[in-house]
Coordinates of C-alpha atoms in Angstrom, one line a residue:
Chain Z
X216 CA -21.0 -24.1 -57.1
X217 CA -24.5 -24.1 -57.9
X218 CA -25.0 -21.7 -55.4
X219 CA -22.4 -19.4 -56.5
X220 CA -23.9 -19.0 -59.9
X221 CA -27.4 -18.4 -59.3
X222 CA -25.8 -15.3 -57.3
X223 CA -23.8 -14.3 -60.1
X224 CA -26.7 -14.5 -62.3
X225 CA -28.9 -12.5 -59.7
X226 CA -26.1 -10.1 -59.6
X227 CA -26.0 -9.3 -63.3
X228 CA -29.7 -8.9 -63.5
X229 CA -29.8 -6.5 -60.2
X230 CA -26.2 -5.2 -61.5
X231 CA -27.5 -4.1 -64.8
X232 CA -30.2 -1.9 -63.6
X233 CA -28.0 0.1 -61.6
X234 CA -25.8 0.4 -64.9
X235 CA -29.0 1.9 -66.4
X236 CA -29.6 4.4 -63.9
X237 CA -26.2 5.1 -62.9
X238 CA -25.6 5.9 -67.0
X239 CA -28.0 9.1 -66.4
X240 CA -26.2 10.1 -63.2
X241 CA -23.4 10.4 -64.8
X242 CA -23.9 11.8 -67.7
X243 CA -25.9 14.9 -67.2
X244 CA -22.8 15.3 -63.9
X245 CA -20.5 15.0 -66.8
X246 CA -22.2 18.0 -69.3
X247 CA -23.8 20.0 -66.1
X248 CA -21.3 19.1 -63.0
X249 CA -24.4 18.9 -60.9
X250 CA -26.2 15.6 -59.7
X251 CA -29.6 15.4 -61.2
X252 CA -31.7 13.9 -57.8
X253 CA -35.2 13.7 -60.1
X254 CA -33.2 11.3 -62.0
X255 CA -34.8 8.1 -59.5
X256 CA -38.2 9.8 -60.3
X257 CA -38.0 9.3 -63.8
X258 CA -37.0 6.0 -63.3
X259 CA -40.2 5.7 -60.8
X260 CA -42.3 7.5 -64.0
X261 CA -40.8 4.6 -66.4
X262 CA -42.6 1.5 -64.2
X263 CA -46.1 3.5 -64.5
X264 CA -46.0 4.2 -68.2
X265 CA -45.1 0.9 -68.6
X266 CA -48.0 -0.3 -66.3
X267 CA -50.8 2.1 -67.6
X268 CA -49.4 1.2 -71.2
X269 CA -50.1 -2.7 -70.6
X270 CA -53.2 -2.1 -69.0
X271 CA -54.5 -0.3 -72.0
X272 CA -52.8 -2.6 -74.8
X273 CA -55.0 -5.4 -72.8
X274 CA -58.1 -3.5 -73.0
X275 CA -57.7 -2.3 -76.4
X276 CA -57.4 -5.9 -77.4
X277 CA -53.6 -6.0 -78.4
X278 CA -51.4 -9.1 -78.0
X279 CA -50.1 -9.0 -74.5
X280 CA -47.4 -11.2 -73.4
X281 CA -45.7 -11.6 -76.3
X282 CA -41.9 -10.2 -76.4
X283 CA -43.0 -7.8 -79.3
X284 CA -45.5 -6.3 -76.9
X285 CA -43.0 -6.2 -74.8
X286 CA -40.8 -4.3 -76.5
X287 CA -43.1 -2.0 -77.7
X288 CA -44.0 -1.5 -73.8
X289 CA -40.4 -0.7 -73.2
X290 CA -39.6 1.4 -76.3
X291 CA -42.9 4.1 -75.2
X292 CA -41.6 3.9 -71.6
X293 CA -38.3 4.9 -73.0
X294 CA -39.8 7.9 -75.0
X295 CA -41.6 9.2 -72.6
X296 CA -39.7 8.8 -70.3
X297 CA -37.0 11.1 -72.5
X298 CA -39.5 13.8 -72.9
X299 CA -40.2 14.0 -69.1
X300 CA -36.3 14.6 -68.6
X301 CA -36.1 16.9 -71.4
X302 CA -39.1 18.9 -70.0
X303 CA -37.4 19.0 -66.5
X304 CA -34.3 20.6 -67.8
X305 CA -36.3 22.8 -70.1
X306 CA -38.2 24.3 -67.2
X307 CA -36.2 23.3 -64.3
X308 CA -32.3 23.6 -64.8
X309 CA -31.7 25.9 -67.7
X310 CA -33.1 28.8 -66.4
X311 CA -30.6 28.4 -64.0
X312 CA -27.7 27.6 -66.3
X313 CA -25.8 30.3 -64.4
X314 CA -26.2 30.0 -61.2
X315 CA -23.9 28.3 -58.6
X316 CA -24.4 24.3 -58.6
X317 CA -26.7 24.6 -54.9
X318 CA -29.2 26.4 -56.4
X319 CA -29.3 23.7 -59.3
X320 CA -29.0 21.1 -57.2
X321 CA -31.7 22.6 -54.3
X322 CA -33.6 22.8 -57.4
X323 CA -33.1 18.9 -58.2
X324 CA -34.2 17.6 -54.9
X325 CA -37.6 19.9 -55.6
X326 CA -38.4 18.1 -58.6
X327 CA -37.6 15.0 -57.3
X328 CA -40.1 16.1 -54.2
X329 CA -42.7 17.1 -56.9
X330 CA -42.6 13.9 -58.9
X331 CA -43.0 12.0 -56.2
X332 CA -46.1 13.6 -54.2
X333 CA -47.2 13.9 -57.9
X334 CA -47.5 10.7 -58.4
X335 CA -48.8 9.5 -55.6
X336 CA -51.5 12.2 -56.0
X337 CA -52.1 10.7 -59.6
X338 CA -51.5 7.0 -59.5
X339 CA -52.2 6.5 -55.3
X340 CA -49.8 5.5 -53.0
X341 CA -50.7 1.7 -52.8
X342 CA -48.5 -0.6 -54.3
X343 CA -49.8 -1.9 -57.8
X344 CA -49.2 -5.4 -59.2
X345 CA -47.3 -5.2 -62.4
X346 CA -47.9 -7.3 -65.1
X347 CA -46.4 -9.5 -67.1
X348 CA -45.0 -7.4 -69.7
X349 CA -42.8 -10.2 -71.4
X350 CA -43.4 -14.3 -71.5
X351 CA -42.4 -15.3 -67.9
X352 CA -41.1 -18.8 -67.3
X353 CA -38.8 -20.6 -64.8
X354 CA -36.2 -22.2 -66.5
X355 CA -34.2 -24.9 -64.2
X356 CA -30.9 -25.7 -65.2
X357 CA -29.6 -28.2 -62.9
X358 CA -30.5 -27.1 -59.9
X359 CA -30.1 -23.2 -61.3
X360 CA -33.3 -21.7 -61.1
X361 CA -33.0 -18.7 -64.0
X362 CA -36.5 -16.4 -64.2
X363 CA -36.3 -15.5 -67.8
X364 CA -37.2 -12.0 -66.7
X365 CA -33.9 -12.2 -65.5
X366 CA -32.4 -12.9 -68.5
X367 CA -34.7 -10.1 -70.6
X368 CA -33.3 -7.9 -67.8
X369 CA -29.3 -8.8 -69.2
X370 CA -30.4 -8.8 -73.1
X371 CA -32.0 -5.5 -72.9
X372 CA -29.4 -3.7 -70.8
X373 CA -26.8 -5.0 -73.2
X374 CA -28.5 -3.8 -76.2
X375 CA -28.6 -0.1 -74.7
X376 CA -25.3 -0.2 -73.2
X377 CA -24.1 -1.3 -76.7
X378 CA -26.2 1.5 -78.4
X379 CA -25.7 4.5 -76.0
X380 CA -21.4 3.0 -76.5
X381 CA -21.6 3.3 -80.4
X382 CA -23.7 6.8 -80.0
X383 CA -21.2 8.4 -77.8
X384 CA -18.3 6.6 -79.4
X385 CA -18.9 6.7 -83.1
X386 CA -21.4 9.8 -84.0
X387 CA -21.8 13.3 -84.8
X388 CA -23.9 14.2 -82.0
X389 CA -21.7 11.8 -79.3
X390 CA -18.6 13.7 -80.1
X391 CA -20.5 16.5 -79.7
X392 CA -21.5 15.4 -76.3
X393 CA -18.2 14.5 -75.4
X394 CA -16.8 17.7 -76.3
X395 CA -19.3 19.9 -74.4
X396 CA -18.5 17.6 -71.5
X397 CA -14.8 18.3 -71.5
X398 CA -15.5 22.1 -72.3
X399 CA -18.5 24.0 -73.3
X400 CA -17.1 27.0 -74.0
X401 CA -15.1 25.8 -76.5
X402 CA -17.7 23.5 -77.9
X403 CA -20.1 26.8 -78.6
X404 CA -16.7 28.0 -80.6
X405 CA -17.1 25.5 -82.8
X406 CA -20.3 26.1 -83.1
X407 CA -22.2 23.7 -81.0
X408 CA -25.2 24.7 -79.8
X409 CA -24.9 23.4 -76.0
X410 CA -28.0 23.6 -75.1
X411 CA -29.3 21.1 -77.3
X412 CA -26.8 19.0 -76.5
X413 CA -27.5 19.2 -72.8
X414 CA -31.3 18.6 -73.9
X415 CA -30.0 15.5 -76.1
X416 CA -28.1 14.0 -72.8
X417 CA -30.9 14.4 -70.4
X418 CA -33.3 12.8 -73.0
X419 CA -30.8 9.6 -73.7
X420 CA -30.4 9.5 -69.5
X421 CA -34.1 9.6 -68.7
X422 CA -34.7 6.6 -71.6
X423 CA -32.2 4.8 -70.0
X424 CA -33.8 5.0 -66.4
X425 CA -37.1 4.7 -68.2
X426 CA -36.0 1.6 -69.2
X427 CA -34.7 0.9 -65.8
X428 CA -37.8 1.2 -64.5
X429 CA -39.9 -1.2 -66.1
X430 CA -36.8 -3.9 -65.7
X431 CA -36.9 -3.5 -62.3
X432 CA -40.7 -3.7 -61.9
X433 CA -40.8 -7.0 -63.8
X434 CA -38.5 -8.3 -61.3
X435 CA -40.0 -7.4 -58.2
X436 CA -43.3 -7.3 -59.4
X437 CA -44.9 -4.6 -57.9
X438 CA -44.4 -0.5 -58.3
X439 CA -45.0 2.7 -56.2
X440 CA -44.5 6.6 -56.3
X441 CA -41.7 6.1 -54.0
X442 CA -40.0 3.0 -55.7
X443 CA -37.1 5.0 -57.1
X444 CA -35.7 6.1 -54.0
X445 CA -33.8 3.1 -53.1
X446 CA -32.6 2.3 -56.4
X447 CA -31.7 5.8 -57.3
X448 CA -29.6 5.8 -54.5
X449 CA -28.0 2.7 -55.3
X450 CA -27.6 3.8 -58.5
X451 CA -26.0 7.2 -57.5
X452 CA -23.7 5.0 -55.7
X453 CA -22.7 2.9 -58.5
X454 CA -21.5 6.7 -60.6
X455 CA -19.5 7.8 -57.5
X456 CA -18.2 4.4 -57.2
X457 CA -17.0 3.9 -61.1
X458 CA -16.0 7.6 -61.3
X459 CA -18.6 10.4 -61.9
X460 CA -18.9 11.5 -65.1
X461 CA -17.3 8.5 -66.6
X462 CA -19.4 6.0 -68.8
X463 CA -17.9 2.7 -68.4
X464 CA -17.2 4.0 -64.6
X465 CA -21.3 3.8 -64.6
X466 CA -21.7 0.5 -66.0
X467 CA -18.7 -1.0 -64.1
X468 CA -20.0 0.5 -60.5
X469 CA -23.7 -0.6 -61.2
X470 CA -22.6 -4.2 -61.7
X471 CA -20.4 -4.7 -58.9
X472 CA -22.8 -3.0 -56.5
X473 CA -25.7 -5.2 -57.8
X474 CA -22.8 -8.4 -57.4
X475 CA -22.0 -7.3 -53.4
X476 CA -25.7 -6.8 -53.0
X477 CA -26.9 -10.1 -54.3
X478 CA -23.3 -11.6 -52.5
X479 CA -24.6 -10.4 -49.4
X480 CA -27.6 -10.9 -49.6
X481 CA -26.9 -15.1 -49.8
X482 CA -25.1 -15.0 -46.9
X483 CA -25.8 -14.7 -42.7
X484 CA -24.8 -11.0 -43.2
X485 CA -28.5 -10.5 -45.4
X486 CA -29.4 -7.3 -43.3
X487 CA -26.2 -5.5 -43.5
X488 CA -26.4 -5.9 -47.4
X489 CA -27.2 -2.1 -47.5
X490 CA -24.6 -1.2 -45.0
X491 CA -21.8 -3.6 -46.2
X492 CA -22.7 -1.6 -50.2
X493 CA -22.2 1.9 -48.4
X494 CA -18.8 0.5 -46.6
X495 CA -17.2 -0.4 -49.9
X496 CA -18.1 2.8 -51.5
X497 CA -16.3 4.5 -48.6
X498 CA -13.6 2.0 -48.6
X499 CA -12.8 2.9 -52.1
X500 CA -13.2 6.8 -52.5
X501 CA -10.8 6.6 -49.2
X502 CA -8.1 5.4 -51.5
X503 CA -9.6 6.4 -55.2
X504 CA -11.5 10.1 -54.2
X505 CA -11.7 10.0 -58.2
X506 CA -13.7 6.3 -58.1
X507 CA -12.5 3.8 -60.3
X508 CA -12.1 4.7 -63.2
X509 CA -12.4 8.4 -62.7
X510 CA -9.3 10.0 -64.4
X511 CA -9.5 13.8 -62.2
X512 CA -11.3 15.6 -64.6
X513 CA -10.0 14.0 -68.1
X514 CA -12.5 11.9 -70.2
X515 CA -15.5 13.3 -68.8
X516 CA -19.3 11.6 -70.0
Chain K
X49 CA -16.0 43.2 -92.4
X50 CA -16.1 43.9 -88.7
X51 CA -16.7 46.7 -86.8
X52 CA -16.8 47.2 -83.1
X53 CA -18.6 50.7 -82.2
X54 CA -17.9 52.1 -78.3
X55 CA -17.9 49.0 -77.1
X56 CA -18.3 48.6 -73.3
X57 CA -17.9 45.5 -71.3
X58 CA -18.0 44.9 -67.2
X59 CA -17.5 42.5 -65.3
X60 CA -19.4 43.3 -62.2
X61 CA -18.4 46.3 -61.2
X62 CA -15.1 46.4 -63.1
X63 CA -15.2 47.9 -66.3
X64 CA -12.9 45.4 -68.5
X65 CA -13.4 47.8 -72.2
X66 CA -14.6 51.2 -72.1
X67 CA -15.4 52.9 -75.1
X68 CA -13.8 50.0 -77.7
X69 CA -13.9 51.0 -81.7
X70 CA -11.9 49.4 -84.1
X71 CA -12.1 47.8 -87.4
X72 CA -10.9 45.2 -89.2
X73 CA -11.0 44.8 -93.4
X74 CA -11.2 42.5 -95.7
X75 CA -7.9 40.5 -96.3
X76 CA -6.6 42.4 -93.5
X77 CA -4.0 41.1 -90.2
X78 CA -5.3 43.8 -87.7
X79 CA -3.0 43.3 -84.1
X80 CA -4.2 44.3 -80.9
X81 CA -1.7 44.9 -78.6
X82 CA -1.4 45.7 -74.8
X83 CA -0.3 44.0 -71.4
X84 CA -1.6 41.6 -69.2
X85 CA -5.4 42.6 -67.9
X86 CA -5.8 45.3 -70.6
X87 CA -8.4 43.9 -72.6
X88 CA -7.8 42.2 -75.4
X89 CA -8.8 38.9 -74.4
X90 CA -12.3 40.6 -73.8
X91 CA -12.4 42.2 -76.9
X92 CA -12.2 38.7 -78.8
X93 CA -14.6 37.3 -75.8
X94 CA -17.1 39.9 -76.5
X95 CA -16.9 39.7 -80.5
X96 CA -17.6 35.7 -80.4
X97 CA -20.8 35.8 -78.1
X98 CA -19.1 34.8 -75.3
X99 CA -19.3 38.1 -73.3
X100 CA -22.3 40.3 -73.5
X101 CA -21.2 43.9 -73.9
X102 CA -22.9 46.5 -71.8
X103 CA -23.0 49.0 -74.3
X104 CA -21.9 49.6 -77.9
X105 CA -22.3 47.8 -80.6
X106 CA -20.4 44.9 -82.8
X107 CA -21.1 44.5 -86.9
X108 CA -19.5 41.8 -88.9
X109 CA -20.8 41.9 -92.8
X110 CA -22.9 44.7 -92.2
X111 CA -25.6 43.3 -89.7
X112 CA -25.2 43.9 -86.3
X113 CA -24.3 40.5 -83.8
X114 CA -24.3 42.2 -80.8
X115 CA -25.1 39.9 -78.3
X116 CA -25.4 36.6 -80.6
X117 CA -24.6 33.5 -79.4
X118 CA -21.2 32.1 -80.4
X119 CA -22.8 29.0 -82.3
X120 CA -24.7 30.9 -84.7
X121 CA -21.4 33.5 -85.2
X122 CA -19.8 30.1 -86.2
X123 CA -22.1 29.7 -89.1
X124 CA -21.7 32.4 -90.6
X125 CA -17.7 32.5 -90.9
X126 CA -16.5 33.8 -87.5
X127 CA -14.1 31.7 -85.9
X128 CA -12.6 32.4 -83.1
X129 CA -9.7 30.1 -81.5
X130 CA -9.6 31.0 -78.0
X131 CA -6.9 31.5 -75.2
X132 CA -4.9 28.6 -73.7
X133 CA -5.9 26.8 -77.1
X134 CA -9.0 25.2 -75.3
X135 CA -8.5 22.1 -77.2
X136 CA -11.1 18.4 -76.5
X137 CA -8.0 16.5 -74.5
X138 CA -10.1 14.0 -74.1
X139 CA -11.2 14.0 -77.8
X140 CA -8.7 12.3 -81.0
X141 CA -6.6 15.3 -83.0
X142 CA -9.3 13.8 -85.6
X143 CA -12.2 14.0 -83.9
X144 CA -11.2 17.9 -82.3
X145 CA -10.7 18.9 -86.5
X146 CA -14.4 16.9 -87.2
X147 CA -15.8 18.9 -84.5
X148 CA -14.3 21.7 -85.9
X149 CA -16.9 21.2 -88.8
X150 CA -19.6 20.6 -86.8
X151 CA -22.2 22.7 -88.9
X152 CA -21.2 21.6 -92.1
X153 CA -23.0 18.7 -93.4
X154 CA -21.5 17.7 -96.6
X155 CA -18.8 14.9 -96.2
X156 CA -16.9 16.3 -99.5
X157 CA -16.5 19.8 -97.8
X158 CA -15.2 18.2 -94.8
X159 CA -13.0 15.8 -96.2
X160 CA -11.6 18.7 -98.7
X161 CA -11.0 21.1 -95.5
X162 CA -9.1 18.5 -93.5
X163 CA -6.9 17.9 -96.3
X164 CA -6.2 21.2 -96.3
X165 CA -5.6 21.7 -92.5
X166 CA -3.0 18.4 -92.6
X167 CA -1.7 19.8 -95.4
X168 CA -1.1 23.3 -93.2
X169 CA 0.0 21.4 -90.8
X170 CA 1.6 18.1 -91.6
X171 CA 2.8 17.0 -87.7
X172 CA -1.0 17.2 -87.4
X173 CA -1.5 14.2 -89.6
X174 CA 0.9 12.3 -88.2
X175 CA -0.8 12.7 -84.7
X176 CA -4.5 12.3 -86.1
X177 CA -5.5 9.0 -83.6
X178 CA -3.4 10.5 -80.8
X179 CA -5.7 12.0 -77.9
X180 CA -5.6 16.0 -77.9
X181 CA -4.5 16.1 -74.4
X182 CA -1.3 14.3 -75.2
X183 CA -0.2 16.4 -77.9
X184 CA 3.0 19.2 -76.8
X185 CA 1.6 23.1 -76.6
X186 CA 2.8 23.5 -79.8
X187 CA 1.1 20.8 -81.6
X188 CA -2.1 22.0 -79.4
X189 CA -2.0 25.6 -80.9
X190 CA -1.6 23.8 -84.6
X191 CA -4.8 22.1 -83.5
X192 CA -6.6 24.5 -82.6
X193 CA -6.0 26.7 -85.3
X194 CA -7.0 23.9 -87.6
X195 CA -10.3 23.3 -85.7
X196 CA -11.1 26.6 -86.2
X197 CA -10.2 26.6 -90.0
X198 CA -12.4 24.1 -90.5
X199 CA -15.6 25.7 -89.9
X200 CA -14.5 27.3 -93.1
X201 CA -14.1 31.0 -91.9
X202 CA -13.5 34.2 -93.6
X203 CA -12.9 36.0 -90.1
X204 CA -10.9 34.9 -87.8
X205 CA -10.2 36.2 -84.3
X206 CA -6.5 34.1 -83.2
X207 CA -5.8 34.8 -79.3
X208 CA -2.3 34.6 -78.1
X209 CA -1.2 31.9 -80.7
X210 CA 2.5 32.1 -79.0
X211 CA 1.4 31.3 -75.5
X212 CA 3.4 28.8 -73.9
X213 CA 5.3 27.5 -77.1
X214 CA 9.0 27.4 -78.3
X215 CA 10.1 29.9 -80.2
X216 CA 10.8 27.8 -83.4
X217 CA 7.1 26.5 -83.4
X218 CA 5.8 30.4 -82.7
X219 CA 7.6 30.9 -86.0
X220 CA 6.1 27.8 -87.6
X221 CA 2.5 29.3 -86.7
X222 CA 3.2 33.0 -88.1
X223 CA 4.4 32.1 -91.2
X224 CA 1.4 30.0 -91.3
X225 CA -1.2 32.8 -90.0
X226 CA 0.6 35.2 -92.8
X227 CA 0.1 32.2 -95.7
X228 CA -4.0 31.7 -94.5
X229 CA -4.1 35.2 -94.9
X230 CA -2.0 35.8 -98.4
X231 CA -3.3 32.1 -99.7
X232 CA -7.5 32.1 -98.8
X233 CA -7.7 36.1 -98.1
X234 CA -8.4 35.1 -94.5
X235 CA -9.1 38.1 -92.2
X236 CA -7.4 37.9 -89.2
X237 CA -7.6 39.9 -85.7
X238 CA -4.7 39.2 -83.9
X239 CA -4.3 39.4 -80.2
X240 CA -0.7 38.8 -79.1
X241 CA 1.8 39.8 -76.2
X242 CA 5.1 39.2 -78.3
X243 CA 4.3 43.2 -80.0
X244 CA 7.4 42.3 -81.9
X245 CA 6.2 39.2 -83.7
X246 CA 2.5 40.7 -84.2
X247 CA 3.7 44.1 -86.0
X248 CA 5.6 42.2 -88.4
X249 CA 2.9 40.3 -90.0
X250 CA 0.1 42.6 -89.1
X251 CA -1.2 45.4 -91.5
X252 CA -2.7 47.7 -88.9
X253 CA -2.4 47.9 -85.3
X254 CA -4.6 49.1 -82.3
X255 CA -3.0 49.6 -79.0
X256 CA -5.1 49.1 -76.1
X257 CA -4.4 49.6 -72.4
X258 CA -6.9 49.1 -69.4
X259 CA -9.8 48.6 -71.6
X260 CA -8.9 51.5 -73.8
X261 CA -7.7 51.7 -77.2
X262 CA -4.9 54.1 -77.0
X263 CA -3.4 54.4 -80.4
X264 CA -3.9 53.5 -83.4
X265 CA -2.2 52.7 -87.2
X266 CA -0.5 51.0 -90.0
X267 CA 1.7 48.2 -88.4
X268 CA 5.1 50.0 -89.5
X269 CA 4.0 53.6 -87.7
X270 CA 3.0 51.9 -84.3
X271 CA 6.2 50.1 -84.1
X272 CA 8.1 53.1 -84.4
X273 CA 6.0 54.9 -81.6
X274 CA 8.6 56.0 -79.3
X275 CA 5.4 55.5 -76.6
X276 CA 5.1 51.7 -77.9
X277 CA 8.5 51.0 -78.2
X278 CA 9.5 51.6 -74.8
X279 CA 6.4 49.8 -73.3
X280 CA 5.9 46.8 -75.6
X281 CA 8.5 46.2 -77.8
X282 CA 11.6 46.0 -74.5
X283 CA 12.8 49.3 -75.6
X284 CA 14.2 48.4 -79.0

């Protein structure tokens, strides 16, 4: 029993940073129809602000440790992390805006290329140790040993899931997004300028992987110019699997992919974890080509 | 009000409009007529920003917008409900009609036009937490004449409002496309295959046929043109 909780709690925590990630998947597939493969780079980009940003809080003397500091950690990973993605469609995608989806997508995997030879040119390719961003302490419940990383991890992912849910649900610009996602031609009739709207969704995307990022360096504490590729493709999985283009589809694949991970992962089977992740994504788009909650092109982003 | 001056549009190699001019007034319901694949579609497409012309020129107001984006036509009254009604299924009727009034900021304005739009169209009200994509054709077309009323415009291109709908709701609509018209002074260009229904609420008509306009004239003088009658109006 014990057992069988401290997996589900591992779970959630791994589970919700795929949801983070696989959120920006899908959401620039559902206003662009193309899969955005610099997306794990940003995430990669969100660890090192976060790292380089401690680092200089502790020099200049500021409060580390604290979960303010923390916070504010996250919150200028976030934004700069949005500015890089913004900057990448900017001068990456929308000059292309026309072209067929392999040039755009060619074009994706040379970013993601650049970002990461990029950054091991500027940050080196060894491994760093990442700090403490947030009060860490083992809590033992019982026999249920909970990192309170872990639960930061849950509490944060929450808070955005919530947000980015009442953005796209319940505002102006959400609607917006949701309308240029089912149809941009009409949403330039109404007089939606859809470029900015694709500029808004790649900017709430790269926060959210910003974000990622630094959640999944505080749990496995240390960070590399390659570190998103793993993850990002997890997290690509976790889109596909919920239904590309759909929201909860995102959250909903990202949790049970980070549940079947951490399930494996306690068992004899711990090496096939990766394979065992791919076969259920097969196994479902066998029977669901649309993934789970994908309705064939209705209710798009 | 608007103006299109030898307008030419291609596709590739395929020349869609060759040589376009018409002209639409104030207060006027100008028709543009013609078969399947002769151009009117285009015509609206290129007016709205969505095509770029290859030569030729469009005015609305007196500046010239050739070439303008269709979001920026938007704000300055243009409205142009498209073909196959292009309505957000996945969007409430409410939400379509807010989106509608995108640009416009002030809550008042946008609460006074959406009255005004249920009141136009009552089945509309009764639908407003219904999804868009589950609405019939009919109700669709209501909907997206309303979203494009409520951008507030005083020119508004309508393409093939009758399209896929019953003939009792077609009515519905052109009694309501002659009442925006009579009512606000709404300008309308029309593009519609049913000639028959077009002439009768239009004040002028243009005739076009593979990308040229072929005739021109007061709605009551085309539909007596022995030349339109036999090929758009099923000899009658």
């Amino acid at each position: 029993m014990t057992e069988l909780l401290q997996q589900v709690i591992n779970g959630l925590s791994m589970g919700a940073i795929y949801a983070l990630i696989a959120l920006g998947y899908t959401m620039v597939y559902g206003v662009l129809r193309f899969i955005n493969f610099a997306h794990s780079d940003v995430f990669m980009l969100g660890a090192f602000v976060a790292y380089y940003t401690a680092r200089a809080f502790g020099r200049w003397g500021f409060v580390m440790g604290g979960y303010l500091g923390g916070i504010a950690i996250l919150l200028l990973s976030m934004t700069a992390c949005a500015v890089v993605g913004i900057v990448i469609e900017r001068l990456a995608y929308r000059p292309l805006r026309r072209r067929s989806t392999l040039t755009v997508l060619i074009t994706a995997i040379g970013v993601s290329l650049l970002l990461q030879n990029g950054g091991q040119l500027v940050f080196g390719v060894n491994p760093k140790a990442f700090p403490d961003i947030f009060p860490s302490s083992t809590l033992n419940l019982g026999g249920l040993v909970i990192n309170s990383n872990q639960l930061v991890v849950l509490g944060v992912a929450i808070a955005l899931l919530s947000a980015l849910h009442w953005i796209v649900q319940h505002t102006r610009i959400g609607t917006a997004m949701r309308a240029v996602s089912f149809n941009a031609t009409a949403a330039s009739l109404v007089g939606i300028d859809t470029n900015r709207i694709i500029s808004f969704t790649f900017g709430m995307g790269s926060a959210l992987a910003g974000a990622g990022g630094v959640l999944y360096a505080m749990n496995y504490p240390s960070i590399e110019p390659l570190m998103g590729n793993s993850p990002g493709l997890k997290a690509f999985i976790a889109a596909v699997l919920g239904g590309i283009g759909s929201l909860p589809g995102a959250a909903l694949g990202g949790m049970l992919l980070g549940f079947v991970e951490t399930g494996v992962s306690g068992t004899r089977w711990s090496t096939f974890r990766d394979a065992i992740a791919f076969a259920i994504l097969i196994g479902i788009l066998l029977f669901r080509p649309a993934g789970l909650l994908g309705r064939n092109r209705v209710e798009k982003v | 009000m608007l103006e299109l001056k030898n307008l030419t549009v291609q596709y590739g190699a395929i020349t869609a409009l060759q040589d376009v001019s018409l002209r639409l007034d104030r207060g006027e319901i100008v028709t543009l007529i013609g078969g399947n694949g002769a151009g009117k579609t285009t015509t609206l497409r290129a007016i709205s920003g969505l095509l770029k012309p290859r030569s030729g020129s469009i005015w609305y107001e007196g500046n010239d917008i050739t070439g303008r984006p269709p979001h920026k036509l938007v704000a300055q009254g243009l409205a142009h409900c498209p073909e196959g009604r292009m309505v957000f299924a996945n969007l409430t009727v409410l939400e379509n009609l807010r989106m509608g009034a995108y640009l416009q900021r002030d809550r008042r304005v946008i609460e006074k036009e959406l009255e005004f739009v249920r009141s136009l169209f009552p089945r509309l009200r009764e639908r407003e937490s219904q999804l868009a994509g589950t609405l019939s054709g009919g109700e669709q077309q209501m909907l997206a004449i309303g979203r494009a009323l409520m951008s507030q415009p005083r020119c508004l291109l309508l393409d093939e409002p009758s399209l896929g709908i019953a003939p009792l709701l077609t009515q519905t609509i052109f009694e309501k496309i002659t009442e925006l018209n009579r009512v606000r002074g709404l300008s309308i260009l029309l593009v519609e295959q049913n000639a028959n229904l077009a002439l009768a609420v239009s004040h002028r008509a243009y005739v076009i046929e593979c990308g040229r306009i072929l005739l021109s004239g007061p709605a009551s003088e085309v539909k007596s043109n022995p030349q339109v009658r036999d090929a758009y109006l099923g000899g009658g």
